[in-house]
């Protein structure tokens, strides 16, 4: 990124996550490092997702693109591609609709890109939550460690050619 101001768009793909959307969208809006645009894609939800999203998306001060699908695509990768094609930012954050983010998440990940011109992907650990925001499982690090993989035990930079 070489000292330039980095722009970040966030893609929120959604299918039937109405109960999670208020908290998820609020956690995106409340980032220490604000997003520069939002793309919200509803994949023909059969719950109240679209109505809830329309209200919550009004609280964003950045540009917002929202689309309600008529027929479910049946494929999250199609949703990712559609959303990414609508972004015009340096970086894209794919923020699944049933997750929430700590306020420092985006600033931390963007700093990794700004500190390493070779960086092309950043990811982070997560914890599962229920519809009321309660923790429903240990974080991914604990899950994978229980199965013999400690890859998320520490931060790191990995050479893609050696993975």
CSV table of N, CA and C in Angstrom, one decimal:
chain,number,residue,atom,x,y,z
A,1,UNK,N,0.8,-1.2,0.0
A,1,UNK,CA,0.0,0.0,0.0
A,1,UNK,C,0.9,1.3,0.0
A,2,UNK,N,2.1,1.1,0.4
A,2,UNK,CA,3.1,2.2,0.3
A,2,UNK,C,2.7,3.6,0.7
A,3,UNK,N,2.2,3.7,1.9
A,3,UNK,CA,1.9,5.0,2.5
A,3,UNK,C,0.6,5.6,2.0
A,4,UNK,N,0.0,5.1,1.0
A,4,UNK,CA,-1.3,5.7,0.5
A,4,UNK,C,-2.4,5.4,1.4
A,5,UNK,N,-3.4,6.2,1.4
A,5,UNK,CA,-4.6,5.9,2.2
A,5,UNK,C,-5.3,4.7,1.7
A,6,UNK,N,-5.5,3.7,2.5
A,6,UNK,CA,-6.1,2.5,2.1
A,6,UNK,C,-7.7,2.6,2.2
A,7,UNK,N,-8.4,2.3,1.2
A,7,UNK,CA,-9.8,2.2,1.3
A,7,UNK,C,-10.3,0.8,1.5
A,8,UNK,N,-11.4,0.6,2.3
A,8,UNK,CA,-11.9,-0.7,2.6
A,8,UNK,C,-13.4,-0.7,2.3
A,9,UNK,N,-13.8,-1.7,1.5
A,9,UNK,CA,-15.2,-2.0,1.4
A,9,UNK,C,-15.6,-3.2,2.1
A,10,UNK,N,-16.8,-3.3,2.6
A,10,UNK,CA,-17.2,-4.5,3.3
A,10,UNK,C,-18.4,-5.1,2.6
A,11,UNK,N,-18.3,-6.4,2.4
A,11,UNK,CA,-19.3,-7.2,1.8
A,11,UNK,C,-20.0,-8.0,2.8
A,12,UNK,N,-21.3,-7.9,2.9
A,12,UNK,CA,-22.1,-8.7,3.9
A,12,UNK,C,-23.1,-9.6,3.1
A,13,UNK,N,-22.7,-10.8,2.9
A,13,UNK,CA,-23.6,-11.7,2.2
A,13,UNK,C,-24.6,-12.3,3.3
A,14,UNK,N,-25.8,-12.4,3.0
A,14,UNK,CA,-26.8,-12.8,3.9
A,14,UNK,C,-27.8,-13.8,3.4
A,15,UNK,N,-28.1,-14.8,4.2
A,15,UNK,CA,-29.3,-15.7,3.8
A,15,UNK,C,-29.9,-16.1,5.2
A,16,UNK,N,-31.1,-15.6,5.5
A,16,UNK,CA,-31.8,-16.0,6.7
A,16,UNK,C,-31.1,-15.8,8.0
A,17,UNK,N,-30.4,-14.7,8.1
A,17,UNK,CA,-29.8,-14.3,9.4
A,17,UNK,C,-30.4,-13.1,10.0
A,18,UNK,N,-31.7,-13.0,9.9
A,18,UNK,CA,-32.4,-11.8,10.4
A,18,UNK,C,-32.0,-11.5,11.9
A,19,UNK,N,-31.9,-12.5,12.7
A,19,UNK,CA,-31.7,-12.3,14.1
A,19,UNK,C,-30.3,-11.8,14.4
A,20,UNK,N,-29.4,-12.0,13.5
A,20,UNK,CA,-28.0,-11.6,13.7
A,20,UNK,C,-27.7,-10.2,13.1
A,21,UNK,N,-28.5,-9.8,12.2
A,21,UNK,CA,-28.1,-8.6,11.4
A,21,UNK,C,-28.0,-7.3,12.2
A,22,UNK,N,-28.9,-7.0,13.2
A,22,UNK,CA,-28.6,-5.7,13.9
A,22,UNK,C,-27.3,-5.7,14.6
A,23,UNK,N,-26.9,-6.7,15.2
A,23,UNK,CA,-25.6,-6.8,15.9
A,23,UNK,C,-24.4,-6.8,14.9
A,24,UNK,N,-24.6,-7.6,13.9
A,24,UNK,CA,-23.5,-7.6,12.9
A,24,UNK,C,-23.3,-6.3,12.2
A,25,UNK,N,-24.3,-5.7,11.7
A,25,UNK,CA,-24.2,-4.4,11.0
A,25,UNK,C,-23.7,-3.3,12.0
A,26,UNK,N,-24.1,-3.4,13.2
A,26,UNK,CA,-23.6,-2.4,14.2
A,26,UNK,C,-22.1,-2.6,14.5
A,27,UNK,N,-21.7,-3.9,14.5
A,27,UNK,CA,-20.2,-4.1,14.7
A,27,UNK,C,-19.4,-3.6,13.6
A,28,UNK,N,-19.9,-3.6,12.4
A,28,UNK,CA,-19.2,-3.1,11.2
A,28,UNK,C,-19.2,-1.5,11.3
A,29,UNK,N,-20.3,-1.0,11.6
A,29,UNK,CA,-20.4,0.5,11.7
A,29,UNK,C,-19.6,1.1,12.8
A,30,UNK,N,-19.4,0.3,13.9
A,30,UNK,CA,-18.6,0.8,15.1
A,30,UNK,C,-17.1,0.5,15.0
A,31,UNK,N,-16.6,0.2,13.9
A,31,UNK,CA,-15.2,-0.1,13.8
A,31,UNK,C,-14.3,1.2,14.1
A,32,UNK,N,-13.2,1.0,14.8
A,32,UNK,CA,-12.3,2.1,15.1
A,32,UNK,C,-11.8,2.7,13.8
A,33,UNK,N,-11.6,1.9,12.8
A,33,UNK,CA,-11.2,2.4,11.4
A,33,UNK,C,-12.5,2.2,10.5
A,34,UNK,N,-13.2,3.3,10.2
A,34,UNK,CA,-14.5,3.1,9.5
A,34,UNK,C,-14.3,2.5,8.1
A,35,UNK,N,-15.3,1.8,7.6
A,35,UNK,CA,-15.3,1.3,6.2
A,35,UNK,C,-15.7,2.4,5.3
A,36,UNK,N,-15.2,2.3,4.0
A,36,UNK,CA,-15.5,3.3,3.0
A,36,UNK,C,-16.7,3.0,2.2
A,37,UNK,N,-17.2,1.8,2.2
A,37,UNK,CA,-18.4,1.4,1.5
A,37,UNK,C,-18.9,0.1,2.0
A,38,UNK,N,-20.2,-0.1,1.8
A,38,UNK,CA,-20.8,-1.4,2.2
A,38,UNK,C,-21.6,-2.0,1.0
A,39,UNK,N,-21.5,-3.3,0.8
A,39,UNK,CA,-22.3,-4.0,-0.1
A,39,UNK,C,-23.0,-5.1,0.7
A,40,UNK,N,-24.4,-5.0,0.7
A,40,UNK,CA,-25.2,-6.0,1.4
A,40,UNK,C,-26.0,-6.7,0.4
A,41,UNK,N,-25.8,-8.1,0.4
A,41,UNK,CA,-26.5,-8.9,-0.6
A,41,UNK,C,-27.3,-9.9,0.2
A,42,UNK,N,-28.6,-9.8,0.0
A,42,UNK,CA,-29.5,-10.8,0.6
A,42,UNK,C,-29.8,-11.9,-0.5
A,43,UNK,N,-29.6,-13.1,-0.2
A,43,UNK,CA,-29.7,-14.2,-1.2
A,43,UNK,C,-31.1,-14.9,-1.1
A,44,UNK,N,-32.1,-14.0,-1.3
A,44,UNK,CA,-33.5,-14.5,-1.3
A,44,UNK,C,-33.9,-15.1,0.1
A,45,UNK,N,-33.6,-14.4,1.1
A,45,UNK,CA,-34.0,-14.9,2.5
A,45,UNK,C,-35.5,-15.1,2.6
A,46,UNK,N,-35.9,-16.0,3.4
A,46,UNK,CA,-37.3,-16.2,3.6
A,46,UNK,C,-37.7,-15.7,5.0
A,47,UNK,N,-36.8,-15.1,5.7
A,47,UNK,CA,-37.1,-14.5,7.0
A,47,UNK,C,-37.2,-13.0,6.8
A,48,UNK,N,-37.1,-12.2,7.9
A,48,UNK,CA,-37.2,-10.7,7.8
A,48,UNK,C,-35.9,-10.0,7.5
A,49,UNK,N,-34.9,-10.8,7.0
A,49,UNK,CA,-33.6,-10.2,6.8
A,49,UNK,C,-33.6,-8.9,6.1
A,50,UNK,N,-34.3,-8.9,4.9
A,50,UNK,CA,-34.2,-7.7,4.1
A,50,UNK,C,-34.8,-6.5,4.8
A,51,UNK,N,-35.9,-6.6,5.5
A,51,UNK,CA,-36.5,-5.5,6.2
A,51,UNK,C,-35.6,-5.0,7.3
A,52,UNK,N,-35.0,-5.9,8.0
A,52,UNK,CA,-34.1,-5.5,9.1
A,52,UNK,C,-32.9,-4.8,8.6
A,53,UNK,N,-32.3,-5.4,7.5
A,53,UNK,CA,-31.1,-4.8,6.9
A,53,UNK,C,-31.4,-3.4,6.4
A,54,UNK,N,-32.6,-3.1,5.8
A,54,UNK,CA,-32.9,-1.8,5.3
A,54,UNK,C,-32.9,-0.8,6.3
A,55,UNK,N,-33.4,-1.1,7.5
A,55,UNK,CA,-33.4,-0.2,8.6
A,55,UNK,C,-31.9,0.1,9.1
A,56,UNK,N,-31.2,-1.0,9.4
A,56,UNK,CA,-29.8,-0.9,9.9
A,56,UNK,C,-28.9,-0.2,9.0
A,57,UNK,N,-29.0,-0.5,7.7
A,57,UNK,CA,-28.1,0.1,6.7
A,57,UNK,C,-28.2,1.7,6.6
A,58,UNK,N,-29.4,2.2,7.1
A,58,UNK,CA,-29.6,3.6,7.1
A,58,UNK,C,-28.6,4.4,8.0
A,59,UNK,N,-28.1,3.6,9.0
A,59,UNK,CA,-27.2,4.2,10.0
A,59,UNK,C,-25.7,4.4,9.5
A,60,UNK,N,-25.4,3.9,8.3
A,60,UNK,CA,-24.1,4.1,7.8
A,60,UNK,C,-23.9,5.4,7.1
A,61,UNK,N,-22.8,6.0,7.2
A,61,UNK,CA,-22.5,7.3,6.6
A,61,UNK,C,-21.8,7.2,5.3
A,62,UNK,N,-21.2,6.0,5.0
A,62,UNK,CA,-20.5,5.7,3.8
A,62,UNK,C,-21.5,5.3,2.7
A,63,UNK,N,-21.1,5.2,1.4
A,63,UNK,CA,-22.0,4.6,0.4
A,63,UNK,C,-22.4,3.2,0.7
A,64,UNK,N,-23.6,2.9,0.4
A,64,UNK,CA,-24.2,1.5,0.7
A,64,UNK,C,-24.9,1.1,-0.6
A,65,UNK,N,-24.6,-0.1,-1.0
A,65,UNK,CA,-25.3,-0.8,-2.1
A,65,UNK,C,-26.0,-2.0,-1.4
A,66,UNK,N,-27.3,-2.1,-1.6
A,66,UNK,CA,-28.0,-3.2,-1.0
A,66,UNK,C,-28.9,-3.9,-2.1
A,67,UNK,N,-28.8,-5.2,-2.2
A,67,UNK,CA,-29.5,-5.9,-3.2
A,67,UNK,C,-30.3,-7.1,-2.6
A,68,UNK,N,-31.5,-7.3,-2.9
A,68,UNK,CA,-32.3,-8.4,-2.5
A,68,UNK,C,-32.5,-9.4,-3.7
A,69,UNK,N,-31.9,-10.6,-3.5
A,69,UNK,CA,-32.1,-11.6,-4.6
A,69,UNK,C,-33.5,-12.1,-4.6
A,70,UNK,N,-34.0,-12.5,-5.8
A,70,UNK,CA,-35.3,-13.1,-5.9
A,70,UNK,C,-35.3,-14.6,-5.8
A,71,UNK,N,-34.2,-15.2,-6.4
A,71,UNK,CA,-34.0,-16.6,-6.3
A,71,UNK,C,-32.7,-16.9,-5.6
A,72,UNK,N,-32.7,-17.8,-4.7
A,72,UNK,CA,-31.5,-18.1,-3.9
A,72,UNK,C,-30.4,-18.7,-4.8
A,73,UNK,N,-29.2,-18.2,-4.7
A,73,UNK,CA,-28.1,-18.7,-5.6
A,73,UNK,C,-27.7,-20.1,-5.2
A,74,UNK,N,-27.8,-20.4,-4.0
A,74,UNK,CA,-27.4,-21.8,-3.5
A,74,UNK,C,-25.9,-21.9,-3.4
A,75,UNK,N,-25.1,-20.7,-3.5
A,75,UNK,CA,-23.7,-20.8,-3.5
A,75,UNK,C,-23.1,-19.5,-3.0
A,76,UNK,N,-22.5,-19.6,-1.8
A,76,UNK,CA,-21.9,-18.4,-1.2
A,76,UNK,C,-20.8,-17.8,-2.0
A,77,UNK,N,-20.1,-18.6,-2.8
A,77,UNK,CA,-19.0,-18.1,-3.6
A,77,UNK,C,-19.6,-17.2,-4.7
A,78,UNK,N,-20.8,-17.5,-5.2
A,78,UNK,CA,-21.4,-16.6,-6.2
A,78,UNK,C,-21.7,-15.3,-5.6
A,79,UNK,N,-22.2,-15.3,-4.3
A,79,UNK,CA,-22.5,-14.1,-3.6
A,79,UNK,C,-21.2,-13.2,-3.4
A,80,UNK,N,-20.2,-13.9,-3.0
A,80,UNK,CA,-18.9,-13.2,-2.8
A,80,UNK,C,-18.5,-12.5,-4.1
A,81,UNK,N,-18.5,-13.3,-5.2
A,81,UNK,CA,-18.1,-12.7,-6.5
A,81,UNK,C,-19.0,-11.5,-6.9
A,82,UNK,N,-20.3,-11.7,-6.7
A,82,UNK,CA,-21.2,-10.6,-7.1
A,82,UNK,C,-20.9,-9.3,-6.2
A,83,UNK,N,-20.7,-9.5,-5.0
A,83,UNK,CA,-20.4,-8.4,-4.1
A,83,UNK,C,-19.0,-7.7,-4.4
A,84,UNK,N,-18.0,-8.6,-4.6
A,84,UNK,CA,-16.7,-8.0,-4.9
A,84,UNK,C,-16.7,-7.2,-6.2
A,85,UNK,N,-17.5,-7.7,-7.1
A,85,UNK,CA,-17.5,-7.0,-8.4
A,85,UNK,C,-18.1,-5.6,-8.3
A,86,UNK,N,-18.9,-5.4,-7.2
A,86,UNK,CA,-19.5,-4.1,-7.0
A,86,UNK,C,-18.7,-3.1,-6.1
A,87,UNK,N,-17.5,-3.6,-5.7
A,87,UNK,CA,-16.6,-2.7,-4.9
A,87,UNK,C,-15.6,-2.1,-5.7
A,88,UNK,N,-15.2,-0.8,-5.3
A,88,UNK,CA,-14.2,-0.1,-5.9
A,88,UNK,C,-13.2,0.4,-4.8
A,89,UNK,N,-12.7,-0.5,-4.0
A,89,UNK,CA,-11.8,-0.1,-2.9
A,89,UNK,C,-10.5,-0.9,-3.0
A,90,UNK,N,-9.5,-0.5,-2.2
A,90,UNK,CA,-8.3,-1.2,-2.2
A,90,UNK,C,-8.4,-2.6,-1.6
A,91,UNK,N,-9.1,-2.6,-0.5
A,91,UNK,CA,-9.3,-3.9,0.2
A,91,UNK,C,-10.8,-4.2,0.4
A,92,UNK,N,-11.1,-5.5,0.4
A,92,UNK,CA,-12.4,-6.0,0.7
A,92,UNK,C,-12.5,-6.9,1.9
A,93,UNK,N,-13.4,-6.6,2.8
A,93,UNK,CA,-13.7,-7.3,4.0
A,93,UNK,C,-14.9,-8.1,3.7
A,94,UNK,N,-14.9,-9.4,3.7
A,94,UNK,CA,-16.1,-10.3,3.6
A,94,UNK,C,-16.5,-10.6,5.0
A,95,UNK,N,-17.6,-9.9,5.4
A,95,UNK,CA,-18.1,-10.0,6.8
A,95,UNK,C,-19.4,-10.8,6.8
A,96,UNK,N,-19.3,-12.1,7.1
A,96,UNK,CA,-20.5,-12.9,7.1
A,96,UNK,C,-21.5,-12.4,8.0
A,97,UNK,N,-22.8,-12.5,7.7
A,97,UNK,CA,-23.9,-11.9,8.4
A,97,UNK,C,-24.1,-12.4,9.8
A,98,UNK,N,-23.7,-13.6,10.1
A,98,UNK,CA,-23.9,-14.1,11.4
A,98,UNK,C,-22.7,-14.0,12.4
A,99,UNK,N,-21.8,-13.1,12.1
A,99,UNK,CA,-20.7,-12.8,12.9
A,99,UNK,C,-20.7,-11.4,13.5
A,100,UNK,N,-19.9,-11.1,14.4
A,100,UNK,CA,-19.7,-9.8,14.9
A,100,UNK,C,-18.2,-9.5,15.0
A,101,UNK,N,-17.8,-8.3,14.9
A,101,UNK,CA,-16.4,-7.9,15.0
A,101,UNK,C,-16.2,-7.0,16.2
A,102,UNK,N,-15.0,-7.2,16.8
A,102,UNK,CA,-14.6,-6.2,17.8
A,102,UNK,C,-14.3,-4.9,17.1
A,103,UNK,N,-14.4,-3.8,17.8
A,103,UNK,CA,-14.1,-2.5,17.2
A,103,UNK,C,-12.7,-2.3,16.6
A,104,UNK,N,-11.8,-3.1,17.1
A,104,UNK,CA,-10.4,-2.9,16.6
A,104,UNK,C,-10.0,-3.9,15.4
A,105,UNK,N,-11.0,-4.7,15.0
A,105,UNK,CA,-10.6,-5.7,14.0
A,105,UNK,C,-10.1,-5.1,12.7
A,106,UNK,N,-10.9,-4.2,12.1
A,106,UNK,CA,-10.5,-3.7,10.8
A,106,UNK,C,-9.2,-2.9,10.9
A,107,UNK,N,-9.0,-2.1,11.9
A,107,UNK,CA,-7.8,-1.3,12.0
A,107,UNK,C,-6.6,-2.3,12.1
A,108,UNK,N,-6.7,-3.3,12.8
A,108,UNK,CA,-5.6,-4.3,13.0
A,108,UNK,C,-5.3,-5.0,11.7
A,109,UNK,N,-6.3,-5.4,10.9
A,109,UNK,CA,-6.0,-6.1,9.7
A,109,UNK,C,-5.5,-5.1,8.6
A,110,UNK,N,-6.0,-3.9,8.5
A,110,UNK,CA,-5.6,-3.0,7.6
A,110,UNK,C,-4.1,-2.6,7.8
A,111,UNK,N,-3.7,-2.5,9.1
A,111,UNK,CA,-2.3,-2.2,9.4
A,111,UNK,C,-1.4,-3.3,8.9
A,112,UNK,N,-1.9,-4.6,8.8
A,112,UNK,CA,-1.0,-5.6,8.3
A,112,UNK,C,-0.8,-5.4,6.8
A,113,UNK,N,-1.8,-5.0,6.1
A,113,UNK,CA,-1.6,-4.7,4.7
A,113,UNK,C,-0.7,-3.4,4.4
A,114,UNK,N,-0.9,-2.4,5.2
A,114,UNK,CA,-0.1,-1.2,5.1
A,114,UNK,C,1.3,-1.4,5.5
A,115,UNK,N,1.6,-2.4,6.3
A,115,UNK,CA,2.9,-2.7,6.8
A,115,UNK,C,3.7,-3.7,5.9
A,116,UNK,N,3.0,-4.3,4.9
A,116,UNK,CA,3.6,-5.4,4.1
A,116,UNK,C,3.1,-5.3,2.7
A,117,UNK,N,3.8,-4.7,1.8
A,117,UNK,CA,3.4,-4.5,0.4
A,117,UNK,C,3.1,-5.8,-0.3
A,118,UNK,N,3.6,-6.9,0.2
A,118,UNK,CA,3.3,-8.2,-0.5
A,118,UNK,C,2.0,-8.9,0.0
A,119,UNK,N,1.4,-8.3,1.1
A,119,UNK,CA,0.2,-8.9,1.7
A,119,UNK,C,-0.9,-8.9,0.6
A,120,UNK,N,-1.6,-10.1,0.6
A,120,UNK,CA,-2.8,-10.2,-0.3
A,120,UNK,C,-4.0,-10.7,0.4
A,121,UNK,N,-3.8,-11.3,1.6
A,121,UNK,CA,-4.9,-11.9,2.3
A,121,UNK,C,-4.7,-11.7,3.8
A,122,UNK,N,-5.7,-11.4,4.6
A,122,UNK,CA,-5.6,-11.4,6.0
A,122,UNK,C,-6.8,-12.1,6.5
A,123,UNK,N,-6.7,-12.8,7.6
A,123,UNK,CA,-7.8,-13.4,8.3
A,123,UNK,C,-7.6,-13.4,9.7
A,124,UNK,N,-8.7,-13.7,10.5
A,124,UNK,CA,-8.6,-13.6,11.9
A,124,UNK,C,-9.4,-14.8,12.5
A,125,UNK,N,-9.2,-15.0,13.8
A,125,UNK,CA,-9.9,-16.0,14.5
A,125,UNK,C,-11.3,-15.4,14.8
A,126,UNK,N,-12.2,-16.3,15.2
A,126,UNK,CA,-13.6,-15.9,15.5
A,126,UNK,C,-14.2,-16.8,16.6
A,127,UNK,N,-15.2,-16.3,17.2
A,127,UNK,CA,-16.0,-17.1,18.2
A,127,UNK,C,-17.4,-17.1,17.7
A,128,UNK,N,-18.0,-18.3,17.9
A,128,UNK,CA,-19.5,-18.4,17.5
A,128,UNK,C,-20.3,-17.7,18.5
A,129,UNK,N,-21.4,-17.1,18.0
A,129,UNK,CA,-22.4,-16.4,18.9
A,129,UNK,C,-23.8,-16.9,18.6
A,130,UNK,N,-24.7,-16.8,19.5
A,130,UNK,CA,-26.1,-17.1,19.3
A,130,UNK,C,-26.8,-15.8,18.9
A,131,UNK,N,-28.1,-16.0,18.7
A,131,UNK,CA,-29.0,-14.9,18.3
A,131,UNK,C,-29.0,-13.7,19.3
A,132,UNK,N,-28.7,-14.0,20.5
A,132,UNK,CA,-28.7,-12.9,21.6
A,132,UNK,C,-27.3,-12.4,21.8
A,133,UNK,N,-26.4,-12.8,21.0
A,133,UNK,CA,-25.0,-12.3,21.2
A,133,UNK,C,-24.2,-13.1,22.2
A,134,UNK,N,-24.8,-14.2,22.7
A,134,UNK,CA,-24.1,-15.0,23.7
A,134,UNK,C,-23.1,-16.0,23.0
A,135,UNK,N,-22.0,-16.2,23.6
A,135,UNK,CA,-21.0,-17.2,23.1
A,135,UNK,C,-21.6,-18.6,23.1
A,136,UNK,N,-21.5,-19.2,21.9
A,136,UNK,CA,-22.0,-20.6,21.8
A,136,UNK,C,-21.0,-21.6,21.7
A,137,UNK,N,-19.7,-21.2,21.5
A,137,UNK,CA,-18.6,-22.2,21.3
A,137,UNK,C,-17.3,-21.4,21.6
A,138,UNK,N,-16.3,-22.2,21.9
A,138,UNK,CA,-15.0,-21.6,22.0
A,138,UNK,C,-14.5,-21.0,20.7
A,139,UNK,N,-13.5,-20.2,20.7
A,139,UNK,CA,-13.0,-19.6,19.4
A,139,UNK,C,-12.4,-20.7,18.5
A,140,UNK,N,-12.2,-20.4,17.3
A,140,UNK,CA,-11.7,-21.3,16.3
A,140,UNK,C,-10.3,-21.9,16.7
A,141,UNK,N,-9.5,-21.1,17.3
A,141,UNK,CA,-8.2,-21.5,17.8
A,141,UNK,C,-8.4,-22.7,18.7
A,142,UNK,N,-9.3,-22.7,19.7
A,142,UNK,CA,-9.5,-23.8,20.6
A,142,UNK,C,-10.0,-25.0,19.8
A,143,UNK,N,-10.9,-24.8,18.9
A,143,UNK,CA,-11.5,-25.9,18.1
A,143,UNK,C,-10.4,-26.6,17.4
A,144,UNK,N,-9.6,-25.8,16.6
A,144,UNK,CA,-8.6,-26.5,15.8
A,144,UNK,C,-7.5,-27.1,16.6
A,145,UNK,N,-7.1,-26.5,17.7
A,145,UNK,CA,-6.1,-27.1,18.6
A,145,UNK,C,-6.6,-28.4,19.2
A,146,UNK,N,-7.9,-28.5,19.5
A,146,UNK,CA,-8.4,-29.8,20.0
A,146,UNK,C,-8.3,-30.9,18.9
A,147,UNK,N,-8.1,-30.5,17.7
A,147,UNK,CA,-8.0,-31.5,16.6
A,147,UNK,C,-6.6,-31.5,16.1
A,148,UNK,N,-5.6,-31.0,16.9
A,148,UNK,CA,-4.2,-31.2,16.5
A,148,UNK,C,-3.6,-30.1,15.6
A,149,UNK,N,-4.4,-29.0,15.3
A,149,UNK,CA,-3.8,-28.0,14.5
A,149,UNK,C,-3.7,-26.7,15.3
A,150,UNK,N,-2.5,-26.2,15.4
A,150,UNK,CA,-2.3,-25.0,16.2
A,150,UNK,C,-2.0,-23.8,15.3
A,151,UNK,N,-2.4,-23.8,14.0
A,151,UNK,CA,-2.1,-22.7,13.1
A,151,UNK,C,-2.6,-21.3,13.5
A,152,UNK,N,-3.7,-21.3,14.3
A,152,UNK,CA,-4.2,-20.0,14.7
A,152,UNK,C,-3.7,-19.6,16.1
A,153,UNK,N,-2.7,-20.3,16.6
A,153,UNK,CA,-2.2,-20.0,18.0
A,153,UNK,C,-1.4,-18.7,18.1
A,154,UNK,N,-1.0,-18.1,16.9
A,154,UNK,CA,-0.2,-16.9,17.0
A,154,UNK,C,-0.4,-16.2,15.6
A,155,UNK,N,-0.1,-14.9,15.7
A,155,UNK,CA,-0.1,-14.1,14.4
A,155,UNK,C,1.1,-14.6,13.6
A,156,UNK,N,1.0,-14.3,12.3
A,156,UNK,CA,2.1,-14.7,11.5
A,156,UNK,C,1.9,-14.2,10.1
A,157,UNK,N,3.0,-14.2,9.3
A,157,UNK,CA,3.0,-14.0,7.9
A,157,UNK,C,3.5,-15.2,7.2
A,158,UNK,N,2.7,-15.7,6.3
A,158,UNK,CA,3.0,-16.9,5.6
A,158,UNK,C,3.3,-16.7,4.2
A,159,UNK,N,4.3,-17.4,3.7
A,159,UNK,CA,4.7,-17.3,2.2
A,159,UNK,C,3.7,-18.3,1.5
A,160,UNK,N,2.9,-17.7,0.6
A,160,UNK,CA,1.9,-18.6,-0.1
A,160,UNK,C,2.6,-19.7,-0.9
A,161,UNK,N,3.8,-19.4,-1.4
A,161,UNK,CA,4.5,-20.4,-2.2
A,161,UNK,C,4.8,-21.7,-1.4
A,162,UNK,N,4.9,-21.5,-0.1
A,162,UNK,CA,5.3,-22.6,0.8
A,162,UNK,C,4.1,-23.3,1.6
A,163,UNK,N,2.9,-22.9,1.3
A,163,UNK,CA,1.8,-23.4,2.0
A,163,UNK,C,1.3,-24.6,1.4
